[in-house]
PDB file of C-alpha atoms and ligand atoms in Angstrom:
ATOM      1  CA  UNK A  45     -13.539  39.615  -6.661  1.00 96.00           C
ATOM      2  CA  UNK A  46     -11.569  36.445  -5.766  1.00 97.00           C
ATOM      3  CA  UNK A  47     -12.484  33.565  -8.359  1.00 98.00           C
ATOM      4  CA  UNK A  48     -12.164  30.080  -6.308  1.00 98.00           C
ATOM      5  CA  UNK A  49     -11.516  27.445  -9.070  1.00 98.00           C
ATOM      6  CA  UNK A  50     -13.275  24.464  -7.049  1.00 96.00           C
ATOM      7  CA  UNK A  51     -14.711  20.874  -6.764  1.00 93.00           C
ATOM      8  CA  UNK A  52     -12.783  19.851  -3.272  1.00 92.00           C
ATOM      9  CA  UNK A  53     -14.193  20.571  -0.248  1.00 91.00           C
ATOM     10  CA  UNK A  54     -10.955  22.657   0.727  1.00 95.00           C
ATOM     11  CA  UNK A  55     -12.636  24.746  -2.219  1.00 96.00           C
ATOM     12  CA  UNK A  56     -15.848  24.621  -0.095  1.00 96.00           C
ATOM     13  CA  UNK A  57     -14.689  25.717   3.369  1.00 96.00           C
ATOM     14  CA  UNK A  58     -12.402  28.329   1.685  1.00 97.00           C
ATOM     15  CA  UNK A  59     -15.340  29.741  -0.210  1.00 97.00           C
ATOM     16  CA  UNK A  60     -17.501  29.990   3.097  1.00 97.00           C
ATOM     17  CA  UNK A  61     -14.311  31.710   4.883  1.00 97.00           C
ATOM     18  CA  UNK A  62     -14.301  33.909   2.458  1.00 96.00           C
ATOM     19  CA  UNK A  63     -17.877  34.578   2.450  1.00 96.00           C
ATOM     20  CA  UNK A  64     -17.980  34.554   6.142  1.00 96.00           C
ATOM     21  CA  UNK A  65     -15.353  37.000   6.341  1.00 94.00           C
ATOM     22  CA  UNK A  66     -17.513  39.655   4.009  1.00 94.00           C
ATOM     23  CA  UNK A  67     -15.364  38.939   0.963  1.00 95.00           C
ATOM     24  CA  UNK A  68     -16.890  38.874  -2.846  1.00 95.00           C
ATOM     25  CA  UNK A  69     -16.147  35.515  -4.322  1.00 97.00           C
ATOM     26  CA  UNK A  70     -17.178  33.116  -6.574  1.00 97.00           C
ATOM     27  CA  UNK A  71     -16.720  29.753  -6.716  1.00 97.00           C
ATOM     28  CA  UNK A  72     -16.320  27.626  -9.781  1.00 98.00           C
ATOM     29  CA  UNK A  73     -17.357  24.218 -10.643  1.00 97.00           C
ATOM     30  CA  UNK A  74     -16.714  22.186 -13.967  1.00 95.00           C
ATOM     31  CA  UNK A  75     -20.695  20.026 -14.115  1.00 90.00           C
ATOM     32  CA  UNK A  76     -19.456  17.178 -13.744  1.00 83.00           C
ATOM     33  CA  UNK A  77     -21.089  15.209 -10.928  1.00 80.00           C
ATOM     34  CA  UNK A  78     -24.957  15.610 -10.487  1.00 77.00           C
ATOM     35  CA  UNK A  79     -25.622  16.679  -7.173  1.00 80.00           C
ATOM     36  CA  UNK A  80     -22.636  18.811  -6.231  1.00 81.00           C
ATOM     37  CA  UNK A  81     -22.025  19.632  -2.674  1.00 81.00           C
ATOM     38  CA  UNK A  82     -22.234  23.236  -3.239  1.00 88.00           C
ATOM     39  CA  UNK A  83     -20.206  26.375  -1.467  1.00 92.00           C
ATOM     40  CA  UNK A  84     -22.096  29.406   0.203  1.00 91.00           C
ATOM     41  CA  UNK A  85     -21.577  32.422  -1.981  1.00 92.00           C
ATOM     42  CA  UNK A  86     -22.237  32.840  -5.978  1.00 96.00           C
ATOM     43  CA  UNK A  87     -21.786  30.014  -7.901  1.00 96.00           C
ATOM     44  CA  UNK A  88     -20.937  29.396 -11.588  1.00 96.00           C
ATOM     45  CA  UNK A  89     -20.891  26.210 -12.874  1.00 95.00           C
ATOM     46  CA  UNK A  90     -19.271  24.910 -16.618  1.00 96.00           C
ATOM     47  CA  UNK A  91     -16.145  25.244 -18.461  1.00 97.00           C
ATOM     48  CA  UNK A  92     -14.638  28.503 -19.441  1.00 98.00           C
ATOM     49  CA  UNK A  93     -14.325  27.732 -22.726  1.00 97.00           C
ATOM     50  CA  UNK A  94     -10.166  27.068 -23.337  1.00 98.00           C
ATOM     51  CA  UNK A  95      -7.643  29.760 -21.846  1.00 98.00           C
ATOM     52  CA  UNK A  96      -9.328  32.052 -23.926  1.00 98.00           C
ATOM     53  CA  UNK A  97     -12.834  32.168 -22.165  1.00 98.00           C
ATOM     54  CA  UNK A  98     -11.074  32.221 -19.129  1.00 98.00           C
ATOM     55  CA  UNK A  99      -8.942  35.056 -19.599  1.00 98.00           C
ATOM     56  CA  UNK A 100     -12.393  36.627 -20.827  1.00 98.00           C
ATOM     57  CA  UNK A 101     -14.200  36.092 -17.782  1.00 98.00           C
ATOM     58  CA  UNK A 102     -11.211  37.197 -15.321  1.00 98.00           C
ATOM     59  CA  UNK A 103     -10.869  40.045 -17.168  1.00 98.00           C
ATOM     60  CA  UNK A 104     -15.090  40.527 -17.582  1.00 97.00           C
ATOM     61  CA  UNK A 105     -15.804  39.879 -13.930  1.00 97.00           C
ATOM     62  CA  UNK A 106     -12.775  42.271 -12.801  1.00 97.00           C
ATOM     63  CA  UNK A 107     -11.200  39.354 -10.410  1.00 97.00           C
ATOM     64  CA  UNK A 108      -8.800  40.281  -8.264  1.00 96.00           C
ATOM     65  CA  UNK A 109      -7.295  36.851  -7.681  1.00 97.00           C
ATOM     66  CA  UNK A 110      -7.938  33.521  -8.463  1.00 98.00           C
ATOM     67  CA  UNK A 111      -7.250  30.714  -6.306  1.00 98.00           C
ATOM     68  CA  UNK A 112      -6.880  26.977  -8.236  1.00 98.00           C
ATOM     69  CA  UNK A 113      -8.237  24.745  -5.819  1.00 98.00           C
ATOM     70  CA  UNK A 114      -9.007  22.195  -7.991  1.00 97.00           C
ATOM     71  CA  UNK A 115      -8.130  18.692  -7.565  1.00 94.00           C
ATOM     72  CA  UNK A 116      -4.771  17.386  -7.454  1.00 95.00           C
ATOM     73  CA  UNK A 117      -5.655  15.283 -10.938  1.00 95.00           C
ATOM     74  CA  UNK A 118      -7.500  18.491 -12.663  1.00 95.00           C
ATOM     75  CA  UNK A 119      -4.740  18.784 -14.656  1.00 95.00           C
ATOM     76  CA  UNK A 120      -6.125  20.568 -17.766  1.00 97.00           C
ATOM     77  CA  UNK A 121      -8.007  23.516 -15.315  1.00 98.00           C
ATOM     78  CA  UNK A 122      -4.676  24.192 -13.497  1.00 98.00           C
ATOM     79  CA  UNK A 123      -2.735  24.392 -16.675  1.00 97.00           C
ATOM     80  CA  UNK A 124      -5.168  27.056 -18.016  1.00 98.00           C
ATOM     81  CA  UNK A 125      -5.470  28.745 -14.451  1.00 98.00           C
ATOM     82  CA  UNK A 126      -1.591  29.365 -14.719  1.00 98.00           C
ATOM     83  CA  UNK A 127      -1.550  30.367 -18.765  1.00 98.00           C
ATOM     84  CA  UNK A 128      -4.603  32.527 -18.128  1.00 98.00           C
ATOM     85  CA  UNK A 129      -2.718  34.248 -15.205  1.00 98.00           C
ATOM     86  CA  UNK A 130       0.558  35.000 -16.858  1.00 97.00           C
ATOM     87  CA  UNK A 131      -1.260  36.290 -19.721  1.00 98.00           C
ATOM     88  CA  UNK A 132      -3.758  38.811 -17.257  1.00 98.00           C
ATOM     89  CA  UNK A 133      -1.473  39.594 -14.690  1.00 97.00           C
ATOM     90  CA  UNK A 134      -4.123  38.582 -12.264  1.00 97.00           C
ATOM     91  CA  UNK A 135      -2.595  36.701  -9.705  1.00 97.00           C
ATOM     92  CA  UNK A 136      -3.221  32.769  -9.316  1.00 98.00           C
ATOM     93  CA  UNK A 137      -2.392  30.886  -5.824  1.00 97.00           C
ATOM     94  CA  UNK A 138      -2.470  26.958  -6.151  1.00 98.00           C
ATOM     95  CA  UNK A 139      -4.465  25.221  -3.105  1.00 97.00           C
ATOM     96  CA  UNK A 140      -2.820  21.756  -3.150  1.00 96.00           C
ATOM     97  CA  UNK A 141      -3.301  19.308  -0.301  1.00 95.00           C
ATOM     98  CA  UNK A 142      -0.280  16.985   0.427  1.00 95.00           C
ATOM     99  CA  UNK A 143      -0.503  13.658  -1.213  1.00 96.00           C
ATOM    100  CA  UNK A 144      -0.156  10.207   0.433  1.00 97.00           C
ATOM    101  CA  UNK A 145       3.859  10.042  -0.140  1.00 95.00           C
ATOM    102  CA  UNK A 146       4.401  10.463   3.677  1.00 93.00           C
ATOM    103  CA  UNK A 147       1.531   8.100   4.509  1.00 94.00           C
ATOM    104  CA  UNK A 148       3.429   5.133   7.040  1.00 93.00           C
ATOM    105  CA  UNK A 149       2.577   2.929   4.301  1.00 93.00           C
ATOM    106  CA  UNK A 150       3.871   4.534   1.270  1.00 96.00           C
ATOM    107  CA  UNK A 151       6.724   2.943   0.672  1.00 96.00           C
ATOM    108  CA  UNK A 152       5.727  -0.484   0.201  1.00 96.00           C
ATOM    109  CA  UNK A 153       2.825   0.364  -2.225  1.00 98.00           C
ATOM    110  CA  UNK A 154       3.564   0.380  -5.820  1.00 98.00           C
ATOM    111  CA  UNK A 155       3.688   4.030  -7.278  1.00 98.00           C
ATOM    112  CA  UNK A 156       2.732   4.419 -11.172  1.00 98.00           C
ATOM    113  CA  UNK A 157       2.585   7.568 -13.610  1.00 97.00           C
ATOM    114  CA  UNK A 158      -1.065   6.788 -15.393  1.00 97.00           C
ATOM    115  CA  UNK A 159      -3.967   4.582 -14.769  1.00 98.00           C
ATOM    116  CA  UNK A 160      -2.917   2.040 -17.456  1.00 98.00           C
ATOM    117  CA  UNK A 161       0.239   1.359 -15.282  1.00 98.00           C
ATOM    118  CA  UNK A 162      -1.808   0.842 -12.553  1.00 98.00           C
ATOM    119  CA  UNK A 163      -3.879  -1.879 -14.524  1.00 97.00           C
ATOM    120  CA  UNK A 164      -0.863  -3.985 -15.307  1.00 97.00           C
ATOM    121  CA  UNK A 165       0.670  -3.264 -11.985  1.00 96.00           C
ATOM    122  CA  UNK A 166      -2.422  -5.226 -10.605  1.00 96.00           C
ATOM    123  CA  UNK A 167      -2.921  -7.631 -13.561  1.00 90.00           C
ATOM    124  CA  UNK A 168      -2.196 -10.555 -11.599  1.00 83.00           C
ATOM    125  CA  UNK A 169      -3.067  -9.938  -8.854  1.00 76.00           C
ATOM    126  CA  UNK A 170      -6.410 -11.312  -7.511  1.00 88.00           C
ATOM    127  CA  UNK A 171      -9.702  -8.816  -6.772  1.00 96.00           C
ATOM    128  CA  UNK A 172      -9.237  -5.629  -6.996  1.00 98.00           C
ATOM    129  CA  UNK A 173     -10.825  -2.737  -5.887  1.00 98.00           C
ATOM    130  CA  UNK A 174     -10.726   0.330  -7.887  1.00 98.00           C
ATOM    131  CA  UNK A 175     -11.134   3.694  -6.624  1.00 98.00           C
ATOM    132  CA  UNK A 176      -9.763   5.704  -9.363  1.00 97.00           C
ATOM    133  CA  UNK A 177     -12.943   7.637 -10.307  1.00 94.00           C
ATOM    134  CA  UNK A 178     -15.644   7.114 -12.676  1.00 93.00           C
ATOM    135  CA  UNK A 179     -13.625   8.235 -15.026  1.00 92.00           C
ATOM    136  CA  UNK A 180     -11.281   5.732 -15.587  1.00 95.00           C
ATOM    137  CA  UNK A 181     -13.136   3.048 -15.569  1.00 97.00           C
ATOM    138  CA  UNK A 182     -12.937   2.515 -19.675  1.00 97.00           C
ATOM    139  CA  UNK A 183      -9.279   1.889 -18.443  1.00 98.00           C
ATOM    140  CA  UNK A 184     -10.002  -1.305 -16.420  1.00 97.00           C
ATOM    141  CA  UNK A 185     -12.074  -2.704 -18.898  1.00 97.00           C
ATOM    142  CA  UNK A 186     -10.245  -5.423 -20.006  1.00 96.00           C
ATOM    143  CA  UNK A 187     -10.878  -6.476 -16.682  1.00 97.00           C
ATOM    144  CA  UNK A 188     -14.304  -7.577 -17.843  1.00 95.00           C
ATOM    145  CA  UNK A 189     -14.028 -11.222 -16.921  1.00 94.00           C
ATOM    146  CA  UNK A 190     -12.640  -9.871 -13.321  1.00 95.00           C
ATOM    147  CA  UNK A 191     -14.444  -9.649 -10.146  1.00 95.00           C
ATOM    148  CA  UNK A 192     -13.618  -6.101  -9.591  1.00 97.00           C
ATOM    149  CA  UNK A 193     -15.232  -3.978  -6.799  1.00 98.00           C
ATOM    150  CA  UNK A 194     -15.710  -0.142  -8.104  1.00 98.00           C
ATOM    151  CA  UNK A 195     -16.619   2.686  -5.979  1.00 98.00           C
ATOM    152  CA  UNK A 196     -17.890   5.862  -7.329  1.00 95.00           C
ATOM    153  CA  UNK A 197     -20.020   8.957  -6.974  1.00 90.00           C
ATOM    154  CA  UNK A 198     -22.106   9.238  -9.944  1.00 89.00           C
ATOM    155  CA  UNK A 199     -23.473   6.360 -12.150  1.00 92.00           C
ATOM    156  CA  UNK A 200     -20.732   4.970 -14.769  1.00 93.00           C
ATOM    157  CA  UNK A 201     -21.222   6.323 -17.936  1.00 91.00           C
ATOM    158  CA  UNK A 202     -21.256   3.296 -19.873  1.00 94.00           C
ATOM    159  CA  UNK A 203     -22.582  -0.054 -18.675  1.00 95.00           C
ATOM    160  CA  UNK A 204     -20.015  -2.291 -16.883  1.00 97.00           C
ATOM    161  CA  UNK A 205     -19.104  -5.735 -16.971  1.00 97.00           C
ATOM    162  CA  UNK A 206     -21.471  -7.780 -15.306  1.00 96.00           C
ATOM    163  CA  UNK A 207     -18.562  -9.581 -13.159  1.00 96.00           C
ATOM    164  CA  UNK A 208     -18.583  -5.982 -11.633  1.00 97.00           C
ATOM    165  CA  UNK A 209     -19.773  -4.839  -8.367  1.00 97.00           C
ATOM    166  CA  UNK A 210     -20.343  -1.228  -8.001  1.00 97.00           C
ATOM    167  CA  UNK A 211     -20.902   1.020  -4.843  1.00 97.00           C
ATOM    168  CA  UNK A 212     -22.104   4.631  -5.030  1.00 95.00           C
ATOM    169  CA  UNK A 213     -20.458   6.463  -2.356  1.00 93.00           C
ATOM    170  CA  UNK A 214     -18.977   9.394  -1.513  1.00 88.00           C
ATOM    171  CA  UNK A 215     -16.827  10.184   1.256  1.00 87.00           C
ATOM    172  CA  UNK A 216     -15.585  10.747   4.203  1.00 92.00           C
ATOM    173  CA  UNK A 217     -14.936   6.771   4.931  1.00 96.00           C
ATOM    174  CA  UNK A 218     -13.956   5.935   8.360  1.00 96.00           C
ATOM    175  CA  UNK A 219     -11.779   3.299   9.285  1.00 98.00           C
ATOM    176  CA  UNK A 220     -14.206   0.263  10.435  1.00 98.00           C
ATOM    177  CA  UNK A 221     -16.247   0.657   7.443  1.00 98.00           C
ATOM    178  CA  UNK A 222     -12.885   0.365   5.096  1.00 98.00           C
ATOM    179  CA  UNK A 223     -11.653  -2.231   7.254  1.00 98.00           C
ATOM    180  CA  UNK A 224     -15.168  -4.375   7.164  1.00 98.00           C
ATOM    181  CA  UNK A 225     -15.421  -3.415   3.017  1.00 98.00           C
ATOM    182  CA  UNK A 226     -11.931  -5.196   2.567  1.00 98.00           C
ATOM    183  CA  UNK A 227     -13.002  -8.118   3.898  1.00 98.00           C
ATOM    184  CA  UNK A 228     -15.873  -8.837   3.068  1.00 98.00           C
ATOM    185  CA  UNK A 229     -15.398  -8.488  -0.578  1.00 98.00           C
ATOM    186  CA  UNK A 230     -11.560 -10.538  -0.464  1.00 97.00           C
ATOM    187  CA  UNK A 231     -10.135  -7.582  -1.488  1.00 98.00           C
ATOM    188  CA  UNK A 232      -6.380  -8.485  -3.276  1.00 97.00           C
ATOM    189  CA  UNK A 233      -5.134  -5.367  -4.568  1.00 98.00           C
ATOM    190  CA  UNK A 234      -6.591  -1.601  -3.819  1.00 98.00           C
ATOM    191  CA  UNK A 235      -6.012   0.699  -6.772  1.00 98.00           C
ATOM    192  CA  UNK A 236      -6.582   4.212  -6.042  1.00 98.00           C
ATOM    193  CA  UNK A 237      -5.224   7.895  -7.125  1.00 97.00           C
ATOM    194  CA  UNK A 238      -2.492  10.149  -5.117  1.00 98.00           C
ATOM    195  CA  UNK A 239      -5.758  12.529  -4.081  1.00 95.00           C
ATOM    196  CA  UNK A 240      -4.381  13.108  -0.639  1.00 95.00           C
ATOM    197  CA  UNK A 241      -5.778  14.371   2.202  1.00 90.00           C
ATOM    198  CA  UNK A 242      -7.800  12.006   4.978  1.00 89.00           C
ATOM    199  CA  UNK A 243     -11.325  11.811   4.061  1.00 89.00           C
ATOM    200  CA  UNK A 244     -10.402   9.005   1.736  1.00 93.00           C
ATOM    201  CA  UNK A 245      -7.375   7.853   3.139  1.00 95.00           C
ATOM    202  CA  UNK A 246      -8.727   5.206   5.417  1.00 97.00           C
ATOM    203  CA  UNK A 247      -8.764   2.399   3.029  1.00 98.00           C
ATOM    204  CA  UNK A 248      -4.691   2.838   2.682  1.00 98.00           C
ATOM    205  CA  UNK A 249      -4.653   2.349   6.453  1.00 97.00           C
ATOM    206  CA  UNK A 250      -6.858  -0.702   6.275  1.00 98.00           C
ATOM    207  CA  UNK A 251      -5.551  -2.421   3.100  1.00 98.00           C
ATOM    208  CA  UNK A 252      -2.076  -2.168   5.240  1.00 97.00           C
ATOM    209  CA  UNK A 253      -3.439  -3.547   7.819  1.00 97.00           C
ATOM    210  CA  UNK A 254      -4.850  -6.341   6.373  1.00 98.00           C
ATOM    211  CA  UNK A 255      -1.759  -7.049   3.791  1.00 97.00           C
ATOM    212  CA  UNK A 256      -3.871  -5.595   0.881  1.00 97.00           C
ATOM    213  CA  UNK A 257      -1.746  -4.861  -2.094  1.00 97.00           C
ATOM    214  CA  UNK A 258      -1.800  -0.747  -2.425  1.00 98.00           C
ATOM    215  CA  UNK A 259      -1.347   0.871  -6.336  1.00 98.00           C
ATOM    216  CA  UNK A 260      -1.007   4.473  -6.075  1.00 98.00           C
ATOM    217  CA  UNK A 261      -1.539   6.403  -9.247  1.00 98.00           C
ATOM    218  CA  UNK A 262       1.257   9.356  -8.746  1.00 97.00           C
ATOM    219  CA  UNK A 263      -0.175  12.928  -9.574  1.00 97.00           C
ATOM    220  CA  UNK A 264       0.559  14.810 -13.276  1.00 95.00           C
ATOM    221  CA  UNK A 265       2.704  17.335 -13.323  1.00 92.00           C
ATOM    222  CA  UNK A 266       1.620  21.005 -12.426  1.00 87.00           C
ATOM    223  CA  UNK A 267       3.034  24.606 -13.884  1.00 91.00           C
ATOM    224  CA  UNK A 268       5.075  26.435 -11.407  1.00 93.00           C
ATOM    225  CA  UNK A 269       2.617  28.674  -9.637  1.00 96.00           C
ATOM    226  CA  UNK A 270       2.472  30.143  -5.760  1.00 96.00           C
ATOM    227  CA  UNK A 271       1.216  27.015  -3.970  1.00 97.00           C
ATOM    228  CA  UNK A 272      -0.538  26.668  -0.082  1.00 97.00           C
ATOM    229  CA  UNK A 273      -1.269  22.708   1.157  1.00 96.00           C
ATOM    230  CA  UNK A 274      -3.885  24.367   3.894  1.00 96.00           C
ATOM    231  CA  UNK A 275      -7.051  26.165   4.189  1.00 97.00           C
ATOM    232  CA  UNK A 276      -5.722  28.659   6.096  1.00 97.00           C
ATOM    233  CA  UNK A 277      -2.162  29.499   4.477  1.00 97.00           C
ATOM    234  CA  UNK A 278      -4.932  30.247   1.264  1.00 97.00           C
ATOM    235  CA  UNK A 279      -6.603  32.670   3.299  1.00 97.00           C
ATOM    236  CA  UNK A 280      -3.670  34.545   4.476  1.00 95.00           C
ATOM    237  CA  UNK A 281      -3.186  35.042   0.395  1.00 94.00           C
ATOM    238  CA  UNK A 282      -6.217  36.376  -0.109  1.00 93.00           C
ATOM    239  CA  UNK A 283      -6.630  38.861   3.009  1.00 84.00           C
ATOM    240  CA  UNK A 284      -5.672  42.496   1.439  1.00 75.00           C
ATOM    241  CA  UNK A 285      -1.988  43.616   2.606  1.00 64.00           C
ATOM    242  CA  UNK A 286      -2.271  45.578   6.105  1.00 53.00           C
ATOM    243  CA  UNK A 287      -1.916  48.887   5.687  1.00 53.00           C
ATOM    244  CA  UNK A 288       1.113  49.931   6.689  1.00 50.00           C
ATOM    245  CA  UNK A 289       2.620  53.079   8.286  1.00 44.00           C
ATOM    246  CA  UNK A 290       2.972  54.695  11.872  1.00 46.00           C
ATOM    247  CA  UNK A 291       1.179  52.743  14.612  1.00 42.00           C
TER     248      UNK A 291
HETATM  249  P1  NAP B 148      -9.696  18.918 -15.976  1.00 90.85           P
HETATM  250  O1  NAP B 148      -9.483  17.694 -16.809  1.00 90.85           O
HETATM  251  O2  NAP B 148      -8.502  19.594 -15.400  1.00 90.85           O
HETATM  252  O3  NAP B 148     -10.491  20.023 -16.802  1.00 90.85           O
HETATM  253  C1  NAP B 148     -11.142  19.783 -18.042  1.00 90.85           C
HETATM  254  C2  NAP B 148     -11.998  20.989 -18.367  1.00 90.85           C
HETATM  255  O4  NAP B 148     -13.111  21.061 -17.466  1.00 90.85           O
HETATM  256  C3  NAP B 148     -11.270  22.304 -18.186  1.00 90.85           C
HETATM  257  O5  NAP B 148     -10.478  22.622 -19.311  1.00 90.85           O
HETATM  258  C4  NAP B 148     -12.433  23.263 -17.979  1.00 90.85           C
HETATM  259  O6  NAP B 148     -13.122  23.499 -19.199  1.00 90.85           O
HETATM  260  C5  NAP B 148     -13.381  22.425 -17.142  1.00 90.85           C
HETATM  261  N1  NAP B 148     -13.175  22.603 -15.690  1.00 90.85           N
HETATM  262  C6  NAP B 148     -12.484  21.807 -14.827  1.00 90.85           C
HETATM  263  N2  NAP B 148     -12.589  22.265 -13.576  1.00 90.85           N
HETATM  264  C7  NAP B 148     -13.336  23.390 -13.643  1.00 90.85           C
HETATM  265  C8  NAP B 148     -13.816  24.311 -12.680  1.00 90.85           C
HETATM  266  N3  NAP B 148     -13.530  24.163 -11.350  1.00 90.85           N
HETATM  267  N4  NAP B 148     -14.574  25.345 -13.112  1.00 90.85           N
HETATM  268  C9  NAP B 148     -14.883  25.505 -14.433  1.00 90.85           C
HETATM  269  N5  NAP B 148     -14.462  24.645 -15.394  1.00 90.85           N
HETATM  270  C10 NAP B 148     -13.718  23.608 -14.996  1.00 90.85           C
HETATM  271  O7  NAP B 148     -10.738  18.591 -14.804  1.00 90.85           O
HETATM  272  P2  NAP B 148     -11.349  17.186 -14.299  1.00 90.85           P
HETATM  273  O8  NAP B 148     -10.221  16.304 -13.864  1.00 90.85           O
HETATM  274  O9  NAP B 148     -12.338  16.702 -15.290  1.00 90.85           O
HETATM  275  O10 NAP B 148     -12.088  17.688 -12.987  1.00 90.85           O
HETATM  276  C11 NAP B 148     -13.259  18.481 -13.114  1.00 90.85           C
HETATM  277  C12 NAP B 148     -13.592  19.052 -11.748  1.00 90.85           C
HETATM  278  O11 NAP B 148     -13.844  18.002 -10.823  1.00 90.85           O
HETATM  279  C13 NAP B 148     -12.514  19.932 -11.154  1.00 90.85           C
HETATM  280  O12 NAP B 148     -13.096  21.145 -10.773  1.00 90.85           O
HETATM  281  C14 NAP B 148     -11.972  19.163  -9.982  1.00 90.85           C
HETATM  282  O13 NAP B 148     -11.635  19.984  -8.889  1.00 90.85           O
HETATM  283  C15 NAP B 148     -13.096  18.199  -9.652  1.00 90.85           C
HETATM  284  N6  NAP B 148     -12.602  16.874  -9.235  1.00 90.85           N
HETATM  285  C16 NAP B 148     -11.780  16.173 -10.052  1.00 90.85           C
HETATM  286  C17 NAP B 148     -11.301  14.936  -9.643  1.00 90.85           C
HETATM  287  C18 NAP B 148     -10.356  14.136 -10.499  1.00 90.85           C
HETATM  288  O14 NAP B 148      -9.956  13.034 -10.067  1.00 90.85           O
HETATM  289  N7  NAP B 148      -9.967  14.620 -11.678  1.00 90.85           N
HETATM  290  C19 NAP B 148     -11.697  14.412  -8.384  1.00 90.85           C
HETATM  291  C20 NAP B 148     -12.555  15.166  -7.564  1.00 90.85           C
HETATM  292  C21 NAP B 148     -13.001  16.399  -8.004  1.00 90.85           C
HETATM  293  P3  NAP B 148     -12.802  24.779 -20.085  1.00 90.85           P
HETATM  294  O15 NAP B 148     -11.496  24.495 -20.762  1.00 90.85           O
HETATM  295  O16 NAP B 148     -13.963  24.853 -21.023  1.00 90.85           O
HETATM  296  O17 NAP B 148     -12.714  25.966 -19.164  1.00 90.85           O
END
């Protein structure tokens, strides 16, 4: 059984290759958002319990190999993925889509290592718009007497300042709509994470375009594992070896 540590939508459209293909796999999901766009196939859904439950359940559910294609800021799930791996001998393969480093913007945004960088990075600066996840909004709270645009998925957790205007979204955003959502709310300074990829990555585009400050929160560091950036480079990792000999 391949175990597909999830919660991206590469996790998604690997799962339903997978599936597709014939292939026993689960996928796994931490809880945390309410209505999660779920992968075809068997799902569980919750922690593991610590490296311990999770070497439990690989060894348990007999999986053959797990694939970590969590996202790029799960650090804690990647971190057991690997220890729990090492100490199995099942093999792990790290999914990891690029990040935004080679975006034609990049350089001219500021790069930080943690969230409350990014705060004082933007401190003076004039609205912001935060799109670091729900999350890490306790972060920006001093920020209270700030009109600060959020966008999230689920509701906050806590109530938020009333200065604060929130939008429940969740992507893909196109272009226009980022474009139009800068403007309209005077948009100074754009915080966001290093999540990669391009359904969110149209705001980068747009806050360039419009001379938007850009704070990029850089990702945390990862154990050394295998890694793919693609869909398909995963697959190829979890297709069985051919079998070999005369043809
Ligand atoms: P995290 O800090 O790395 O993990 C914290 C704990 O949550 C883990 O120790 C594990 O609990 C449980 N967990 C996390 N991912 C899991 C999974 N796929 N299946 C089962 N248990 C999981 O994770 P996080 O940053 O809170 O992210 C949680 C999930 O949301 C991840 O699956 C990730 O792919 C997805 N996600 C995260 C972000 C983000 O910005 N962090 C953005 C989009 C999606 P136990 O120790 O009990 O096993």
């Amino acid at each position: 059984m391949i175990l597909v540590l999830g919660g991206t939508a590469e996790a998604r459209t690997l799962a339903a290759t997978l599936v597709a293909e014939g292939r026993e796999v689960t996928s796994s999901l931490a809880g945390r958002v309410s209505r999660p766009a779920l992968p075809p196939g068997r799902v569980r859904v919750g922690g593991f319990g610590g490296v311990d439950g999770l070497v439990r359940y690989l060894t348990d559910q007999r999986v053959d190999l797990v694939v970590d294609a969590t996202h790029p800021f799960a650090a804690q799930i990647s971190a057991n993925a690997a220890t729990a791996s090492s100490r199995t001998g099942i093999p792990l393969v790290r999914l990891e889509r690029p990040g935004w480093r080679d975006h034609p913007g990049a350089r001219g945004w500021t790069w930080v290592a943690d969230l409350v960088a990014a705060r004082e990075a933007a401190d003076a600066a004039g609205r912001p718009f935060l799109t670091t996840g729900r999350q890490s909004l306790d972060t920006f709270l001093p920020w209270a007497d700030r009109a600060v645009l959020v966008r999230i998925v689920d509701p906050p957790e806590f109530p938020l300042p009333d200065r604060w205007r929130v939008i429940r979204a969740r992507g893909p955003y196109d272009y226009p709509a980022e474009h139009r959502l800068l403007v309209e709310h005077q948009i100074d300074v754009l915080l966001t994470k290093d999540s990669g990829g391009e359904h969110t990555a149209a705001k980068l585009t747009a806050a360039d375009d419009l001379g938007v400050r850009v704070v990029v929160v850089e990702r945390p560091p990862r154990p050394e594992v295998p890694t793919v950036t693609t869909v398909v480079a995963a697959l190829d990792r979890c297709r069985p070896a051919s079998p070999s000999g005369p043809t």
